[in-house]
mmCIF file of C-alpha atoms in Angstrom:
data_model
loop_
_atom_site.group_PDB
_atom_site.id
_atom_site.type_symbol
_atom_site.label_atom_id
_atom_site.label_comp_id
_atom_site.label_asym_id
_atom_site.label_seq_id
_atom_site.Cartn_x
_atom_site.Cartn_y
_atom_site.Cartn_z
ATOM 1 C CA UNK A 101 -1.499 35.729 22.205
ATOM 2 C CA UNK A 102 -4.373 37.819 23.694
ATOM 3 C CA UNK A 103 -8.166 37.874 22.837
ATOM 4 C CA UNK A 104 -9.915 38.240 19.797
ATOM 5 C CA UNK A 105 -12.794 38.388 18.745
ATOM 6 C CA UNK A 106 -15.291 39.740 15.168
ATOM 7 C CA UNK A 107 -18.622 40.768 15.335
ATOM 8 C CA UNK A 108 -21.406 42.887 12.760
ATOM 9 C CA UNK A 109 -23.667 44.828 13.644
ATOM 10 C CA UNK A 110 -26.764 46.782 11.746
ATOM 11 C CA UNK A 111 -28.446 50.114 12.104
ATOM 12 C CA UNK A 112 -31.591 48.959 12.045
ATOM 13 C CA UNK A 113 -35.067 48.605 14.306
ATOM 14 C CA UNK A 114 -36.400 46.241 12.374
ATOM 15 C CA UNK A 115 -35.194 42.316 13.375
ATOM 16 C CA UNK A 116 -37.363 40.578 11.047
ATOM 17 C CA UNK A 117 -36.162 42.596 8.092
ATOM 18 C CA UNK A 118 -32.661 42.253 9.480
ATOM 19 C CA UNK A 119 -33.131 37.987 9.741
ATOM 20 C CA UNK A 120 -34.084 38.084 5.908
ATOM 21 C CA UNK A 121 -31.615 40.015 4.795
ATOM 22 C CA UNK A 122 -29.081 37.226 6.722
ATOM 23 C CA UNK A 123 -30.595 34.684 5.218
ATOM 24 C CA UNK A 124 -30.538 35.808 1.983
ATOM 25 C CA UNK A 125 -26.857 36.335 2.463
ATOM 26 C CA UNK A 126 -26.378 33.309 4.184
ATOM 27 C CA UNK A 127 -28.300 31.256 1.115
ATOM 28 C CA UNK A 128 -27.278 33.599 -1.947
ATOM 29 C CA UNK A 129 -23.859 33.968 -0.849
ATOM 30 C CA UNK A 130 -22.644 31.470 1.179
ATOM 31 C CA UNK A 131 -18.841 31.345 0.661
ATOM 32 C CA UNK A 132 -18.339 35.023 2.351
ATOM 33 C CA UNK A 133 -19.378 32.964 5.638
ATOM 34 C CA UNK A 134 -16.494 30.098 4.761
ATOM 35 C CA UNK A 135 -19.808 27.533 3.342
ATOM 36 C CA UNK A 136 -20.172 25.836 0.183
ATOM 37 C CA UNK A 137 -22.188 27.175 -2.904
ATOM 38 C CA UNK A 138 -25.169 25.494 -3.666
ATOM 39 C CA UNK A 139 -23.899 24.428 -6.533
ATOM 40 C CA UNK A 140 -20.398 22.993 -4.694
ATOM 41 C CA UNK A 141 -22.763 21.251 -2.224
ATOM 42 C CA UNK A 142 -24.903 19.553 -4.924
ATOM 43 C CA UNK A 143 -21.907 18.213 -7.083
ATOM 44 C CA UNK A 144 -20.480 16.497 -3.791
ATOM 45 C CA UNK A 145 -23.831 15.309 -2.162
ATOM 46 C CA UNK A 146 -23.086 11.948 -2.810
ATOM 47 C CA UNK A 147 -20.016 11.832 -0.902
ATOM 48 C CA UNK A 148 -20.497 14.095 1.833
ATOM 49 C CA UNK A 149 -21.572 12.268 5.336
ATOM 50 C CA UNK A 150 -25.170 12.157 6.153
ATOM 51 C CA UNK A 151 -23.701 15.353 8.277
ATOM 52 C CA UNK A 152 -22.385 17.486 5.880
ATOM 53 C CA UNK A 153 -25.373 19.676 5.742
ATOM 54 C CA UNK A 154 -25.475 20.268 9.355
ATOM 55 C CA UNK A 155 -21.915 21.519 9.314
ATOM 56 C CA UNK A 156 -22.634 23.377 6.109
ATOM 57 C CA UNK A 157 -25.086 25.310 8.196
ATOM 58 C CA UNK A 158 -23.444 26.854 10.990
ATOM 59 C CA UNK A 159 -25.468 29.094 13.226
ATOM 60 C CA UNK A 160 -25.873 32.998 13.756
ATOM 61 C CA UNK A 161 -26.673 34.600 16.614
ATOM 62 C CA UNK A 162 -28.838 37.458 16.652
ATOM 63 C CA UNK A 163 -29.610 40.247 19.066
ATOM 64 C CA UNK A 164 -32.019 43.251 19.340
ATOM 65 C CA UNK A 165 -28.897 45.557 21.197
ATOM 66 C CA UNK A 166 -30.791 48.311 21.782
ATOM 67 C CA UNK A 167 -33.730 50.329 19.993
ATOM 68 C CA UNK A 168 -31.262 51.525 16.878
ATOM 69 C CA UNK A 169 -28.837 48.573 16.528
ATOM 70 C CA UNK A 170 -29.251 44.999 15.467
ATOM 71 C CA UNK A 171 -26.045 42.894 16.465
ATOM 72 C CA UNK A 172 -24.907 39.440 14.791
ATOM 73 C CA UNK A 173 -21.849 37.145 15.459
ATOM 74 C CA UNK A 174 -20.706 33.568 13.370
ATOM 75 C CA UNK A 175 -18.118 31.378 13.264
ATOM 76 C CA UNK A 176 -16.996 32.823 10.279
ATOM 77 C CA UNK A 177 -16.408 36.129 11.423
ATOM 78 C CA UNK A 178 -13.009 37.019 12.504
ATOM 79 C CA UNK A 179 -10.319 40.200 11.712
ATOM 80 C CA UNK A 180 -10.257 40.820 8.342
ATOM 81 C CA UNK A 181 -13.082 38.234 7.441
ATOM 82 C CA UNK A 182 -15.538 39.983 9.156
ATOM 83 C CA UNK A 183 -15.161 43.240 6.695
ATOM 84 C CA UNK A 184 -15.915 41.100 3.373
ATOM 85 C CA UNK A 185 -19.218 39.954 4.872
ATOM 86 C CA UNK A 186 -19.750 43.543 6.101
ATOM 87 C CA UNK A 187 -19.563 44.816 3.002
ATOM 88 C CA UNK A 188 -21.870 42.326 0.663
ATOM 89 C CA UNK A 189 -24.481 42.226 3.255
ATOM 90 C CA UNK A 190 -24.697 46.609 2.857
ATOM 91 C CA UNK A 191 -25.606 45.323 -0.639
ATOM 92 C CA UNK A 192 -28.691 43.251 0.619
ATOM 93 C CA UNK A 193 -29.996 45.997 3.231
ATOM 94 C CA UNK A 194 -30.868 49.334 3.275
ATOM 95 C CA UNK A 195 -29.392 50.609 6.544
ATOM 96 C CA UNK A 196 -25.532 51.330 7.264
ATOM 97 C CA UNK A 197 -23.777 47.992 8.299
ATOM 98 C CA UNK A 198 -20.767 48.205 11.016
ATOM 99 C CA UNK A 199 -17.952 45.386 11.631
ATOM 100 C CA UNK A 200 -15.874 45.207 14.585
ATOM 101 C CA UNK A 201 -12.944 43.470 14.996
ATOM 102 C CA UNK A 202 -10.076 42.870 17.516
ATOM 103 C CA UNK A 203 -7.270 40.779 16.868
ATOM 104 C CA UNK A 204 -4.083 39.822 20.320
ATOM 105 C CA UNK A 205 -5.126 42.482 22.301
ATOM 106 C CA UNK A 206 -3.303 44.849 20.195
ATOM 107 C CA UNK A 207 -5.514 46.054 17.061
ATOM 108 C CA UNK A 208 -9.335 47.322 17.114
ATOM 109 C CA UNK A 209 -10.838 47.739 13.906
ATOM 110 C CA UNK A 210 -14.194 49.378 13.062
ATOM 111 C CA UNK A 211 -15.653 50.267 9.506
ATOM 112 C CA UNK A 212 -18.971 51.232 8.058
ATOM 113 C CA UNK A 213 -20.114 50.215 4.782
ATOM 114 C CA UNK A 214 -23.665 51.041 3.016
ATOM 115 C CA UNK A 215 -24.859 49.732 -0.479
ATOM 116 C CA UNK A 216 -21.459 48.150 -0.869
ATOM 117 C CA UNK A 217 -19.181 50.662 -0.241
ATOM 118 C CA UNK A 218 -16.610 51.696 2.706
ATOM 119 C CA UNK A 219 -18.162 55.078 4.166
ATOM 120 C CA UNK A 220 -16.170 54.915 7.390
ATOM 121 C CA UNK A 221 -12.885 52.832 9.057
ATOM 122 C CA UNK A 222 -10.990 53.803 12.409
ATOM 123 C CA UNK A 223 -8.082 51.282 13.379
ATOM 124 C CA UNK A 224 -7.617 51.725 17.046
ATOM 125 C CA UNK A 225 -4.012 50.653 18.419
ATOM 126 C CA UNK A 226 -0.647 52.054 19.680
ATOM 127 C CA UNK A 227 1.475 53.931 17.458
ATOM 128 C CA UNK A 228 4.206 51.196 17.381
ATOM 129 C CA UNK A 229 1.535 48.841 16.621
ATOM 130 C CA UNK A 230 0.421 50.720 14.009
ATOM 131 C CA UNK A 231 3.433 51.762 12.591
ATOM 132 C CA UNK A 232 4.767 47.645 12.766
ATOM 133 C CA UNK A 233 2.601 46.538 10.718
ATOM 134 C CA UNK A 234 2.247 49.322 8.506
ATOM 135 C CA UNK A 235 -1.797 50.309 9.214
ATOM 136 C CA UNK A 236 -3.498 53.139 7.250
ATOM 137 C CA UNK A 237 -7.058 53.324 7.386
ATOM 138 C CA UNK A 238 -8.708 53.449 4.036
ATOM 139 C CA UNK A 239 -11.597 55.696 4.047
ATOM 140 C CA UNK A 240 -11.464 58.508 7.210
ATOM 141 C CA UNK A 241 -14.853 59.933 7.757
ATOM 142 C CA UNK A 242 -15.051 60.507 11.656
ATOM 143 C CA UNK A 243 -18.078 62.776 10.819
ATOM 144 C CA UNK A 244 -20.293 59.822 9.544
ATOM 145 C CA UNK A 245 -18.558 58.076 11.958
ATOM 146 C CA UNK A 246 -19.857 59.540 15.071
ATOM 147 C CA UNK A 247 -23.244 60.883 13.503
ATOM 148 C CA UNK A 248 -24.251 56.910 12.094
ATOM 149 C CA UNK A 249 -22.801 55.767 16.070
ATOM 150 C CA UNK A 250 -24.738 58.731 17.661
ATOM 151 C CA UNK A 251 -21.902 60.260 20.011
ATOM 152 C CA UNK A 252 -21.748 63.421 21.419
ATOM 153 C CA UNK A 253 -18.983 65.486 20.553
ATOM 154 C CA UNK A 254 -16.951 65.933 23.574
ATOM 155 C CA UNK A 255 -16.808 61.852 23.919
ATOM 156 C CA UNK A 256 -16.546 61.264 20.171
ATOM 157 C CA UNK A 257 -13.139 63.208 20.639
ATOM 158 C CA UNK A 258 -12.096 61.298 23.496
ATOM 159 C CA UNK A 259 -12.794 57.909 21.937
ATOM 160 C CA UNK A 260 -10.434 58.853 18.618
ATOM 161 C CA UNK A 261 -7.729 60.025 21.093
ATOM 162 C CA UNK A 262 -7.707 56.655 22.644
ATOM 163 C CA UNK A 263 -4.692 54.383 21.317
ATOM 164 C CA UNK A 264 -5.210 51.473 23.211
ATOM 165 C CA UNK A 265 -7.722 48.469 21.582
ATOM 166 C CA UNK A 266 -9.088 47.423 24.761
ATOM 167 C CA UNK A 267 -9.812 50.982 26.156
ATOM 168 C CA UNK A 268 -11.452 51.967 22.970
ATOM 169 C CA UNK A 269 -13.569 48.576 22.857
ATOM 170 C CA UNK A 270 -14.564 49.687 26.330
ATOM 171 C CA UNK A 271 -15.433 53.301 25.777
ATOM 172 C CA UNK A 272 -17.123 52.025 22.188
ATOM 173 C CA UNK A 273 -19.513 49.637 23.880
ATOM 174 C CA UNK A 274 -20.252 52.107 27.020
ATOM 175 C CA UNK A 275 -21.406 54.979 24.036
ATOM 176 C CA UNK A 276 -23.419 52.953 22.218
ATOM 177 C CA UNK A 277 -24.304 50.044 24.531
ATOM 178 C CA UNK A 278 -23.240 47.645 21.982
ATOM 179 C CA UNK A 279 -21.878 44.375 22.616
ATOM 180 C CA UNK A 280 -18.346 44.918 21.389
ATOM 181 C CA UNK A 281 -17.038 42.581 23.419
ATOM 182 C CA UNK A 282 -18.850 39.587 21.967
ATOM 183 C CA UNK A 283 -17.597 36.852 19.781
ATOM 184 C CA UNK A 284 -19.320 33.435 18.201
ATOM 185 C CA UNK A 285 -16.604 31.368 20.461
ATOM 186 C CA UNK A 286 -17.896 33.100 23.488
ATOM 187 C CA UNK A 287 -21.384 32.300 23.769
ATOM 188 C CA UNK A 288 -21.404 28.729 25.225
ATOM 189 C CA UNK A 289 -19.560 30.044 27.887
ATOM 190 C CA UNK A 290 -20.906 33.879 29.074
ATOM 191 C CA UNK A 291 -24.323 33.562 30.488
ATOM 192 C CA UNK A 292 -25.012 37.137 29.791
ATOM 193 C CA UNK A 293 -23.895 36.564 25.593
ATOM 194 C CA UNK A 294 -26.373 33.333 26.299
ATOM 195 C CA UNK A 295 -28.954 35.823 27.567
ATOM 196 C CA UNK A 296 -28.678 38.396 24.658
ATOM 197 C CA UNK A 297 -28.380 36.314 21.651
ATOM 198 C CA UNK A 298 -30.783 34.143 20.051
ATOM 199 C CA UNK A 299 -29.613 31.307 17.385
ATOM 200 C CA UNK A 300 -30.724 31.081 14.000
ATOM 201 C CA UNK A 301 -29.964 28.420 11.242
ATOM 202 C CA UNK A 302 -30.221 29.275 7.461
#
């Protein structure tokens, strides 16, 4: 099996607006990052281990990317999971929220949601891949694609030409300077993921 790796990321200039809107996700709706409800954690306080609440608090790291973009990465997040929290945290923030994720070297997926709703998905892979597992993206909008990611045209078109995950994860973080290649796992061992990220508990 190859790499993978899930990570979030939000249009937005504004980090302390961006932390609350985490937390409140984090603390309103916990079980979209694999934690206990409030109310789940309550009816078994008196039989979890004095460090239940630790575990039931895993970190986030947070970075400031770049002037436009706001970039996040948990333990939770991985292909496929990385979409549902994508999609309630649009709910809690204003801006457009993107999810990336990249699962054996062989599939790259990246959607957009605002207010709760898919606006964009591209599913980067080789045909065979793609026609193996039977992969259809469900909302096409490569026009709010590229104007939310800020791509000129002439390397907008060679990015949705690309069929290979890796070389698309490569020309992806080179357009928008975006730490694509980033994953929760990762950190305790990249200096320059240790660098960018800061950790946050909710």
């Amino acid at each position: 099996m190859g790499r993978s790796f899930a990570n979030l990321h939000i249009k937005s200039s504004n980090l302390e607006k961006t932390v609350e809107a985490l937390r409140a996700l984090s603390e309103g709706v916990p079980e979209v990052l694999g934690k206990s409800s409030k109310q789940e954690s309550e009816d078994t306080k008196s039989i979890d281990s004095p460090n239940n609440s630790q575990e039931n608090n895993k970190a986030m790291y947070i970075s400031r990317s770049n002037e436009h973009w706001i970039s996040v990465l948990h333990d939770y997040f991985v292909w496929g999971s990385v979409k549902k929290v994508g999609k309630v945290l649009s709910t809690l923030i204003e801006e457009p929220v993107m999810t990336a994720g990249f699962i054996n070297e062989e599939i790259f997926e990246l959607t957009i949601f605002e207010g709760g709703d898919l606006l964009a998905e591209r599913i980067f892979c080789h045909p065979l891949t793609r026609d193996e597992y039977g992969l259809q993206e469900a909302r096409l909008q490569d026009d709010y694609l590229q104007e939310t990611l800020n791509i000129r045209n002439e390397d907008f078109e060679g990015l949705l030409r690309t069929t290979y995950s890796a070389e698309a994860v490569d020309q992806l973080s080179e357009l928008t300077n975006l730490p694509i290649w980033s994953d929760w796992e990762w950190v305790p061992y990249e200096e320059d993921l240790r660098e960018r990220f800061s950790k946050y508990e909710f």
